[in-house]
mmCIF file of C-alpha atoms in Angstrom:
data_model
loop_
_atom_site.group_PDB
_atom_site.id
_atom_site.type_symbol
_atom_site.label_atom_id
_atom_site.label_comp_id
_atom_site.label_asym_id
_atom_site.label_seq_id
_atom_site.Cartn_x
_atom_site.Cartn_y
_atom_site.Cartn_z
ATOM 1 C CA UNK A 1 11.196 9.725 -33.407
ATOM 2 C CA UNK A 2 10.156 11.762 -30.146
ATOM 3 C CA UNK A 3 9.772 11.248 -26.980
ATOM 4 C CA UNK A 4 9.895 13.113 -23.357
ATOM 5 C CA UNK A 5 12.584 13.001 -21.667
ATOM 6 C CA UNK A 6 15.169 15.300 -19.134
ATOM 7 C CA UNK A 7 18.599 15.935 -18.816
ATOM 8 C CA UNK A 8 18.584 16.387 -14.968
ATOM 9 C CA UNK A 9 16.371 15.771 -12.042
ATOM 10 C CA UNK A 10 14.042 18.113 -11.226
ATOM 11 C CA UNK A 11 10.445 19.295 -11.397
ATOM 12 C CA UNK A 12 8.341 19.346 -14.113
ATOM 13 C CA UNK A 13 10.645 22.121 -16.205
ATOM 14 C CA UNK A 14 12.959 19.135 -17.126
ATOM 15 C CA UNK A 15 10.480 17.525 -19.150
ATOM 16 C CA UNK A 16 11.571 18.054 -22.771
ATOM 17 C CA UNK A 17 9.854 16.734 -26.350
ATOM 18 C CA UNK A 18 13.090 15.791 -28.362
ATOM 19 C CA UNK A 19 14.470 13.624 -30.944
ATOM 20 C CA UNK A 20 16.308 10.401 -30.248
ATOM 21 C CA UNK A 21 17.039 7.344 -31.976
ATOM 22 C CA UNK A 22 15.671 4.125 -29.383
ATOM 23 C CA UNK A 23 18.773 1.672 -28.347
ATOM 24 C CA UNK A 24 19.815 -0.951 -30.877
ATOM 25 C CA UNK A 25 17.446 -4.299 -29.241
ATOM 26 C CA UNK A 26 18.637 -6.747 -26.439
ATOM 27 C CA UNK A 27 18.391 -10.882 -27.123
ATOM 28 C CA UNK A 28 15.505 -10.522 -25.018
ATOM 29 C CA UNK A 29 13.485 -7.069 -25.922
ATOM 30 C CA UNK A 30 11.201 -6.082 -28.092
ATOM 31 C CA UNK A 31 10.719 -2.970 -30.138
ATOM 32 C CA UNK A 32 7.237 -1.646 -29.630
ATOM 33 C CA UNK A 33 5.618 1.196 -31.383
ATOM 34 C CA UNK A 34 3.268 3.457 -29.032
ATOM 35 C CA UNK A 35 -0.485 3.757 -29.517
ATOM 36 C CA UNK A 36 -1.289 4.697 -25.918
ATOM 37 C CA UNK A 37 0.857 4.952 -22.505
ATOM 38 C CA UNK A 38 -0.385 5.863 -19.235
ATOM 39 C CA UNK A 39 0.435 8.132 -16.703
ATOM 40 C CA UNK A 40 1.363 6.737 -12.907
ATOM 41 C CA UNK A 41 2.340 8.764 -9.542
ATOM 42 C CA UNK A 42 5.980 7.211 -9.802
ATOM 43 C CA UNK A 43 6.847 8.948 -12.959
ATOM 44 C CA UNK A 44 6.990 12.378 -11.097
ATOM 45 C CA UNK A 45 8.931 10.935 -8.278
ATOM 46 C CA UNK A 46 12.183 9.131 -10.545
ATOM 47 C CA UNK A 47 11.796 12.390 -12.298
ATOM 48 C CA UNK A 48 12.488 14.257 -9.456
ATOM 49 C CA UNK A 49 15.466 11.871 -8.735
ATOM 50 C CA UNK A 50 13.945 10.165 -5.637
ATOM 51 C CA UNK A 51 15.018 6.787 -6.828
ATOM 52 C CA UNK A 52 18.095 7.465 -8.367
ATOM 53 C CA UNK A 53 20.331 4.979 -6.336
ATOM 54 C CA UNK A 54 18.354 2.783 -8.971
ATOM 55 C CA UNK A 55 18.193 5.009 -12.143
ATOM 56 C CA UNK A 56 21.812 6.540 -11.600
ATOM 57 C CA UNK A 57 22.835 9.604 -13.224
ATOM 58 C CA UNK A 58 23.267 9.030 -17.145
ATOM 59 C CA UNK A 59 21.327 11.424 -18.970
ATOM 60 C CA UNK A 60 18.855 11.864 -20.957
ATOM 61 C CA UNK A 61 16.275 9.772 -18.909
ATOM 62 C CA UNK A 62 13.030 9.140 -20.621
ATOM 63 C CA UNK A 63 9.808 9.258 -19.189
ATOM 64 C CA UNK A 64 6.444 6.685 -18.881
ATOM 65 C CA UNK A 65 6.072 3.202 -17.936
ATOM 66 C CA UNK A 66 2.574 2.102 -18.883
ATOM 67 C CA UNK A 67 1.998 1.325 -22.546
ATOM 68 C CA UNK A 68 0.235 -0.573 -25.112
ATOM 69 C CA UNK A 69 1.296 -0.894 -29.101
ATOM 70 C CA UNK A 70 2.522 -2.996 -31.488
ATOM 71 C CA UNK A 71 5.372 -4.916 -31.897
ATOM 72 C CA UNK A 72 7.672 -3.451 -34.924
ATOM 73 C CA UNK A 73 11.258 -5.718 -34.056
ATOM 74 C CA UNK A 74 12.218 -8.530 -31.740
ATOM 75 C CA UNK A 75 15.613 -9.211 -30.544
ATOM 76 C CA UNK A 76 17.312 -12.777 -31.122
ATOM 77 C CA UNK A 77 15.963 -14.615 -28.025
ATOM 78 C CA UNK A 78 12.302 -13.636 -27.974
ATOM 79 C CA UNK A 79 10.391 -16.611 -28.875
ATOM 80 C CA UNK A 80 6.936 -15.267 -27.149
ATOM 81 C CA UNK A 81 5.972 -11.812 -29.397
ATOM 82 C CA UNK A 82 5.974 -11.654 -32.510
ATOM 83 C CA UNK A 83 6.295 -8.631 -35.125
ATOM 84 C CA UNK A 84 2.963 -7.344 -35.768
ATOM 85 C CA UNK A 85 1.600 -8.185 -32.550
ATOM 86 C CA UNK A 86 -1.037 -6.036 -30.315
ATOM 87 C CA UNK A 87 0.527 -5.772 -26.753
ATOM 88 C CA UNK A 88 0.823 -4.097 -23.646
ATOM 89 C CA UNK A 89 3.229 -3.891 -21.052
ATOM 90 C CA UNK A 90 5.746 -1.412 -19.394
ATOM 91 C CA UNK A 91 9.260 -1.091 -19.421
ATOM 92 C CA UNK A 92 12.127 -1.239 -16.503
ATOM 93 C CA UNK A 93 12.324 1.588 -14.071
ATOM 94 C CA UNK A 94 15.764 2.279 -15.215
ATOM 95 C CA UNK A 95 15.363 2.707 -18.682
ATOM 96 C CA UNK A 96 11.472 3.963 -18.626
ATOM 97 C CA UNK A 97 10.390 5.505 -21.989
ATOM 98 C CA UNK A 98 6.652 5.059 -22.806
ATOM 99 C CA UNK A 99 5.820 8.548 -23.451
ATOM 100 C CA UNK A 100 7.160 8.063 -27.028
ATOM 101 C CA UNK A 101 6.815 7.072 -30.705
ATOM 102 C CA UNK A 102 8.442 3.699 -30.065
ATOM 103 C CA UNK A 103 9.488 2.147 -26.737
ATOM 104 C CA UNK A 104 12.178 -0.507 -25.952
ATOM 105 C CA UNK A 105 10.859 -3.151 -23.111
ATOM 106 C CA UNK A 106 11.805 -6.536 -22.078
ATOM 107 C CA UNK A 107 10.182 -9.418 -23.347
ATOM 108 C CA UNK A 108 8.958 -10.605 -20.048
ATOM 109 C CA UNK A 109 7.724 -7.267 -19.129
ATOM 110 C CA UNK A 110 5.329 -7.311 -22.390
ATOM 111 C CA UNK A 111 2.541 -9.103 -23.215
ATOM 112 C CA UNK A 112 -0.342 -9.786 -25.855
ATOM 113 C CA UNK A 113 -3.265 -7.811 -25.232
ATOM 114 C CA UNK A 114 -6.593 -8.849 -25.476
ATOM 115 C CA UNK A 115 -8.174 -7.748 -28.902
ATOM 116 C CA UNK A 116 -11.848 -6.247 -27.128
ATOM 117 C CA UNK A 117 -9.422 -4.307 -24.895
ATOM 118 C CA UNK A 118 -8.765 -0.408 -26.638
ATOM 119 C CA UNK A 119 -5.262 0.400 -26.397
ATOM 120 C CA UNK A 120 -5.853 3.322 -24.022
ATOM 121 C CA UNK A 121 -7.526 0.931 -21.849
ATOM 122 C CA UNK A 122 -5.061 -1.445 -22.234
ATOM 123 C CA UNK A 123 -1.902 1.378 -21.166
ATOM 124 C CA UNK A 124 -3.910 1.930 -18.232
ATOM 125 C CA UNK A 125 -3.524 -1.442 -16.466
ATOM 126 C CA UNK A 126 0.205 -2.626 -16.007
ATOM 127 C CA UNK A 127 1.796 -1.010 -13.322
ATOM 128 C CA UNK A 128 -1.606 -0.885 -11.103
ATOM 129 C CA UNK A 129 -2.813 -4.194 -12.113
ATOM 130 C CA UNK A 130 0.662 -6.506 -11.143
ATOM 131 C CA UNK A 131 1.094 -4.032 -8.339
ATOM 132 C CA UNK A 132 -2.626 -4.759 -6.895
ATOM 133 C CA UNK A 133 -2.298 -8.599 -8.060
ATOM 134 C CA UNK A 134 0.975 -9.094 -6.352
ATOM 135 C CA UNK A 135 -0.238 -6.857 -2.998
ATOM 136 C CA UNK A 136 -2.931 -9.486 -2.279
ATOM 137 C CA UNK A 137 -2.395 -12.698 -4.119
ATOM 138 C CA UNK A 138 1.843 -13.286 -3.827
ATOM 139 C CA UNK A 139 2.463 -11.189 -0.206
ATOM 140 C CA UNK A 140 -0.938 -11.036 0.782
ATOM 141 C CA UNK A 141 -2.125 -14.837 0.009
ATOM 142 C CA UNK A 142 -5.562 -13.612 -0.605
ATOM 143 C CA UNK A 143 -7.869 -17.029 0.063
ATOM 144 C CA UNK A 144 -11.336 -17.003 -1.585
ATOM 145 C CA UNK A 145 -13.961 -15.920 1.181
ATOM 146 C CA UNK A 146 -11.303 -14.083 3.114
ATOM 147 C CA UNK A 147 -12.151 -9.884 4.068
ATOM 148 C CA UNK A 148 -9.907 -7.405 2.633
ATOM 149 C CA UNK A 149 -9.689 -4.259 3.678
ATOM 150 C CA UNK A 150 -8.473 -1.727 1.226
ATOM 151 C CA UNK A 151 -6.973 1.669 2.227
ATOM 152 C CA UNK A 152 -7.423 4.397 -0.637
ATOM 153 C CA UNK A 153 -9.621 2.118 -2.357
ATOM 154 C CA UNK A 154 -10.013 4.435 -5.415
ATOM 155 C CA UNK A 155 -6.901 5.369 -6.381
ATOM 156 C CA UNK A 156 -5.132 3.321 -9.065
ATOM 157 C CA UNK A 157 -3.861 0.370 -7.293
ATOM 158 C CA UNK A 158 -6.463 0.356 -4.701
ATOM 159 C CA UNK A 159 -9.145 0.297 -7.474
ATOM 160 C CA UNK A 160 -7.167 -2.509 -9.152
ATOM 161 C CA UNK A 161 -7.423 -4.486 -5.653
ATOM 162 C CA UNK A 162 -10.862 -4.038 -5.339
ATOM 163 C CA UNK A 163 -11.780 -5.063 -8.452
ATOM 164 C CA UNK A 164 -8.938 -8.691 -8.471
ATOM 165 C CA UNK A 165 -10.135 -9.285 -4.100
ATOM 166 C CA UNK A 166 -13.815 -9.233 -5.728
ATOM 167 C CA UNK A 167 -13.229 -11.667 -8.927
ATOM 168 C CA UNK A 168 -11.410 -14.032 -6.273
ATOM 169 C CA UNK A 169 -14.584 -14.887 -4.169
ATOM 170 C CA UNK A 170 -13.045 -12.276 -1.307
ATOM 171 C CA UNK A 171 -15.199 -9.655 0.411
ATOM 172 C CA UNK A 172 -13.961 -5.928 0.586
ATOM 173 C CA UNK A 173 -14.416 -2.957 2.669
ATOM 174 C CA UNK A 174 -12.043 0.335 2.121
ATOM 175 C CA UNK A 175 -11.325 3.759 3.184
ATOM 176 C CA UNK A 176 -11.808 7.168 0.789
ATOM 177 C CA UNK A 177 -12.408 10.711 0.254
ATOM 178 C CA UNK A 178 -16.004 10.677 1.874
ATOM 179 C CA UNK A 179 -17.264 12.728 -1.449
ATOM 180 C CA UNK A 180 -16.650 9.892 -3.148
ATOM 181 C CA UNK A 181 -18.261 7.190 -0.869
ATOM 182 C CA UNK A 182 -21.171 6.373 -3.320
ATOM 183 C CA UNK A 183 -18.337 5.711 -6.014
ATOM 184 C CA UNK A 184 -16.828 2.891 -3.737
ATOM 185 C CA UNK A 185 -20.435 1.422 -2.893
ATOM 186 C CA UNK A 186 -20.933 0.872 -6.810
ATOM 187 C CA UNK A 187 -17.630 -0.746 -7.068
ATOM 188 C CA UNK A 188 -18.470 -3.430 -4.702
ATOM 189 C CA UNK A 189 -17.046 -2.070 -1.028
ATOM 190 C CA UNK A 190 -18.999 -2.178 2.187
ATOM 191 C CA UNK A 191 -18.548 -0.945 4.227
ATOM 192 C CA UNK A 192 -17.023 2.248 2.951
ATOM 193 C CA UNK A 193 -15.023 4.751 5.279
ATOM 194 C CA UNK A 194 -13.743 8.221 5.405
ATOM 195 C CA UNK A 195 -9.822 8.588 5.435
ATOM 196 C CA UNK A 196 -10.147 9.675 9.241
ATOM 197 C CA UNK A 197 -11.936 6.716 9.813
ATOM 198 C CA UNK A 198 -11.514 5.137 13.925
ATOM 199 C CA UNK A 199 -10.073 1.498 13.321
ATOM 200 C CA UNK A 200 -11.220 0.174 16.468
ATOM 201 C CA UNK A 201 -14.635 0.190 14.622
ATOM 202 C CA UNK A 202 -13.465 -2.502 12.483
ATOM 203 C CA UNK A 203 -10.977 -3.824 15.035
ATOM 204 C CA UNK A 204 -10.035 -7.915 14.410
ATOM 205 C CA UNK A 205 -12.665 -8.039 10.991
ATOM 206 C CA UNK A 206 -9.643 -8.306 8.161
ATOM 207 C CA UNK A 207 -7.409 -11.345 7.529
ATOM 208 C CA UNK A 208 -5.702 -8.637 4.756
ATOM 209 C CA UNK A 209 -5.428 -5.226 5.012
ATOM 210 C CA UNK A 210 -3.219 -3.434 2.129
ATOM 211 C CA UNK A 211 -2.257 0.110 2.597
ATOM 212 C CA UNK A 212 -2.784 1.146 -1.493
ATOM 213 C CA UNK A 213 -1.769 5.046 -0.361
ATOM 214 C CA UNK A 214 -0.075 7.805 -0.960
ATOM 215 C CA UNK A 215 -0.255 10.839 1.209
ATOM 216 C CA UNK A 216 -3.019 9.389 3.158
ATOM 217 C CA UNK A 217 -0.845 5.982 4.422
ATOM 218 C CA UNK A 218 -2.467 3.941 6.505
ATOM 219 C CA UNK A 219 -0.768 4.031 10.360
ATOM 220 C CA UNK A 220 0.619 0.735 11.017
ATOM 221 C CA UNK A 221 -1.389 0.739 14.526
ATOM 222 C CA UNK A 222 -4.435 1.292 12.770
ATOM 223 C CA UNK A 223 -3.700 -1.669 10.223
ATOM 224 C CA UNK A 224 -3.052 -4.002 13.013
ATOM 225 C CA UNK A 225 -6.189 -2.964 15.085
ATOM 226 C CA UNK A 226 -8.310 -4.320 12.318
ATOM 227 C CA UNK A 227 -6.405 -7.257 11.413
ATOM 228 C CA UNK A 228 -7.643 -11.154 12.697
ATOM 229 C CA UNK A 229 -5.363 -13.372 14.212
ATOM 230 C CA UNK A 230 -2.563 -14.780 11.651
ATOM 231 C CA UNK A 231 -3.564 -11.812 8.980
ATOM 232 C CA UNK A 232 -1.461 -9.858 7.034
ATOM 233 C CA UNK A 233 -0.692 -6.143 6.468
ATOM 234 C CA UNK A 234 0.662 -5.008 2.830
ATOM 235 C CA UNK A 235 1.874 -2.094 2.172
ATOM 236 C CA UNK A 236 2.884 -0.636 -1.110
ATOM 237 C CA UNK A 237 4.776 1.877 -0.116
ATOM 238 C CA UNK A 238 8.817 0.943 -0.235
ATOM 239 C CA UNK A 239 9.713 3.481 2.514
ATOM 240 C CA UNK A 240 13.206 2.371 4.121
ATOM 241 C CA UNK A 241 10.861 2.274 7.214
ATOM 242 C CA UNK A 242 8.118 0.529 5.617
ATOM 243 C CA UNK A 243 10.971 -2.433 4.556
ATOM 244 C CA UNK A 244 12.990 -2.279 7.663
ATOM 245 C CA UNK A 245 9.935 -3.699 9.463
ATOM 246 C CA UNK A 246 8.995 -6.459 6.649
ATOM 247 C CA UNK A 247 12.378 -7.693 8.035
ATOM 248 C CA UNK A 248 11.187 -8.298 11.506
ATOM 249 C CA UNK A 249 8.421 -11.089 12.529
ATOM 250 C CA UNK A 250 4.987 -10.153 12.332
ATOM 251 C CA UNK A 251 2.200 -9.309 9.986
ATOM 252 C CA UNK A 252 3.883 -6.561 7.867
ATOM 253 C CA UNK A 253 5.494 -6.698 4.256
ATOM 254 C CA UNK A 254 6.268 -3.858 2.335
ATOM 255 C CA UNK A 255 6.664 -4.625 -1.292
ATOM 256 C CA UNK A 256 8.188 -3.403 -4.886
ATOM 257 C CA UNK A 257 6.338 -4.326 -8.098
ATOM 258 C CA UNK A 258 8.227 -6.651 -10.508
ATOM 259 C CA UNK A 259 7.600 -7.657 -14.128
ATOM 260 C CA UNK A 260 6.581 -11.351 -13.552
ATOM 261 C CA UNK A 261 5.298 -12.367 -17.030
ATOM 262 C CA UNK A 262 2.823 -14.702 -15.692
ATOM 263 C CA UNK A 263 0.732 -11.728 -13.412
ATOM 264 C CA UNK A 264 0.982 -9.640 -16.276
ATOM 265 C CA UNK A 265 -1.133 -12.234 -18.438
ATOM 266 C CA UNK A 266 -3.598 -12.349 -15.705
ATOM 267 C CA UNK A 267 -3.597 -9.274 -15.138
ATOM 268 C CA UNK A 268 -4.504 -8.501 -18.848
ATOM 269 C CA UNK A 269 -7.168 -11.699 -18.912
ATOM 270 C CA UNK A 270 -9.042 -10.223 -16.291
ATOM 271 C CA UNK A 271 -8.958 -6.336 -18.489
ATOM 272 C CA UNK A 272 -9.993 -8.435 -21.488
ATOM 273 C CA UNK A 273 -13.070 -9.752 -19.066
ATOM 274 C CA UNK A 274 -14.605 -6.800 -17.937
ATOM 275 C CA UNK A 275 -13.144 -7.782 -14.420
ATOM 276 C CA UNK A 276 -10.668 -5.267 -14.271
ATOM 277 C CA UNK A 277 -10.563 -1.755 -15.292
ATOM 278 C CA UNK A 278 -9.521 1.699 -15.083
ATOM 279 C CA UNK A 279 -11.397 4.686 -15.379
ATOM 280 C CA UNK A 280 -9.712 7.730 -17.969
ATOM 281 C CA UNK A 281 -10.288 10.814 -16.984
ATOM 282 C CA UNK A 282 -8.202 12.589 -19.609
ATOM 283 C CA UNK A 283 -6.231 11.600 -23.051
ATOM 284 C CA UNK A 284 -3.770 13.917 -24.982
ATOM 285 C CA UNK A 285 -1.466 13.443 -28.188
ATOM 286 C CA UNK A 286 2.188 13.573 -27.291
ATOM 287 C CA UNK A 287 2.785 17.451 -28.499
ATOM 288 C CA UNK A 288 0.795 18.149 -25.742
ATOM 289 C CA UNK A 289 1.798 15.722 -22.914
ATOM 290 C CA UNK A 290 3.708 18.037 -20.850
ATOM 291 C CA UNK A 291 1.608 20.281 -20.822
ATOM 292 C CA UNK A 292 -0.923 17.898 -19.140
ATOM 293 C CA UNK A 293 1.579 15.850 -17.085
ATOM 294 C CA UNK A 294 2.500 18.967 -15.488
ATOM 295 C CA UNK A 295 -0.664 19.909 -14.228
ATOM 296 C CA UNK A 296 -1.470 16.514 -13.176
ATOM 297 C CA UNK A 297 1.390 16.525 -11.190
ATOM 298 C CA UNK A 298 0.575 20.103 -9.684
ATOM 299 C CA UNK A 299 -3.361 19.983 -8.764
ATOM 300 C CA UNK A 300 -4.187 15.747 -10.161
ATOM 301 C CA UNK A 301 -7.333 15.286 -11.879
ATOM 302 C CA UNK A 302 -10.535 17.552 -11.843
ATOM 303 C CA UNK A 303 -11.796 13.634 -13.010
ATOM 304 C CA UNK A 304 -10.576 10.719 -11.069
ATOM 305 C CA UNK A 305 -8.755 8.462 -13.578
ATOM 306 C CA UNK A 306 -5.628 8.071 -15.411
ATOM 307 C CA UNK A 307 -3.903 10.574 -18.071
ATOM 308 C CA UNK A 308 -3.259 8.491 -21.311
ATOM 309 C CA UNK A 309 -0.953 10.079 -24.068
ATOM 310 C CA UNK A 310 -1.517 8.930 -27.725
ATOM 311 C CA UNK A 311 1.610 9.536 -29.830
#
């Protein structure tokens, strides 16, 4: 079996195709073996050891999140999967592993994937998808009819937003790279705005506004300007900052994915109806996935969309 994985934080030099033999199974996880995983921001960033208050210091770590496969083993407990069956799903941020020939996951964190829905589509959609679904429906308590604005609107989890805001009756307007403004018009937002964008033109329109960036975040100022009375402001951006204020009263929550079985099956309903999707701009076999994660990590994609890696 291979898989990538480092024996120390650091840049992308760590990385490392090696043999290793996955853990014997939990009561509650499921051996899955890897058609496609997907490549997400984070992955660089534990890599680099900027979460490692969570992911400690036992080496090797293994790398990728996002994946889709098919279930070879189930530990004692799982009652939901079966052996044999198509899923997709990703694994815990401390144990990680996706970009593999087999991947260990939690049961809840897994789930059956719709059979019109490729597997590299399929890898493409976890982490974005419950990260976008729990932005606007669980902190942002997205209403049917309500306005949305997004901020980065076509990155992974801003896409993801637009796409779950639209299917639930809400109406969306976002912020992007002005070369890509016609982009954002065909996916549904209007009105569309450059990242340097004045907020006071859009001041008290949004009951929601959800900050889906990275190094273009959304000031806080800004976000309020545009908000209506009684709104909300997401971020998803855990900053100690960003969660320090989600402590005081007001309109802002800053907020941490987590594996809730239940959005992951919507999630992967709404991929399996055409509702939700995510462009790929690139896919390589797994001899050749550092290669590729390197430079995505370096310069990103020539093509907006995700990297998917195909042991």
């Amino acid at each position: 079996m291979k898989r990538i994985q480092y024996h120390q934080y650091g840049g992308p030099e760590v990385m490392r195709l090696e043999d290793f033999e996955p853990a014997p199974l939990g009561a509650d996880e499921v051996l899955v073996r890897v058609r496609a995983a997907a490549a997400n921001p984070m992955d660089f960033g534990i890599r680099a050891g900027r979460m490692k208050h969570v992911t400690g210091r036992r080496f090797p770590r293994a790398m990728g999140y996002d994946f889709a496969g098919v279930v070879e083993a189930v530990g004692d407990r799982v009652t939901r999967l079966h052996v044999g069956d198509e899923v997709l799903g990703g694994t815990p941020i401390k144990s990680a592993g996706a970009f593999a020939d087999v991947v260990v996951a939690q049961e809840k964190g897994v789930v059956t994937k719709p059979a019109n829905l490729s597997f590299e589509d399929a890898a493409a959609i976890p982490t974005v998808g419950i990260t976008a679904l729990q932005a606007l429906i669980t902190k942002g308590r997205l209403q049917p009819g309500q306005a949305v604005f997004v901020h980065s609107c076509l990155g992974g989890v801003g896409r993801s937003a637009v796409q779950i805001a639209l299917a639930h009756q809400a109406t969306v307007a976002g912020s992007c790279r002005d070369t890509a403004r016609s982009e954002a018009l065909d996916l549904g937002i209007d009105p569309v705005v450059d990242f340097g964008f004045d907020p006071t033109s859009l001041a008290r329109r949004f009951d929601l506004v959800l900050d889906a960036g990275g190094k273009y975040s959304l000031p806080v100022k800004a976000a309020r300007t545009m908000l209506k009375p009684g709104g909300r402001i997401v971020s998803i951006l855990p900053t100690p900052l960003n969660l320090a204020r989600s402590v005081l009263p007001g309109p802002f929550h800053a907020m941490i994915a987590r594996p809730v079985t239940k959005d992951i099956e919507e999630v992967a309903r709404a991929a399996g109806q055409g509702t939700l999707r995510q462009p790929i701009a690139r896919t390589v076999p797994l001899s050749q996935a550092i290669p590729a994660l390197t430079e995505l990590e370096q310069n990103g994609m020539a093509k907006r969309g995700k990297l998917i890696i195909t042991p």
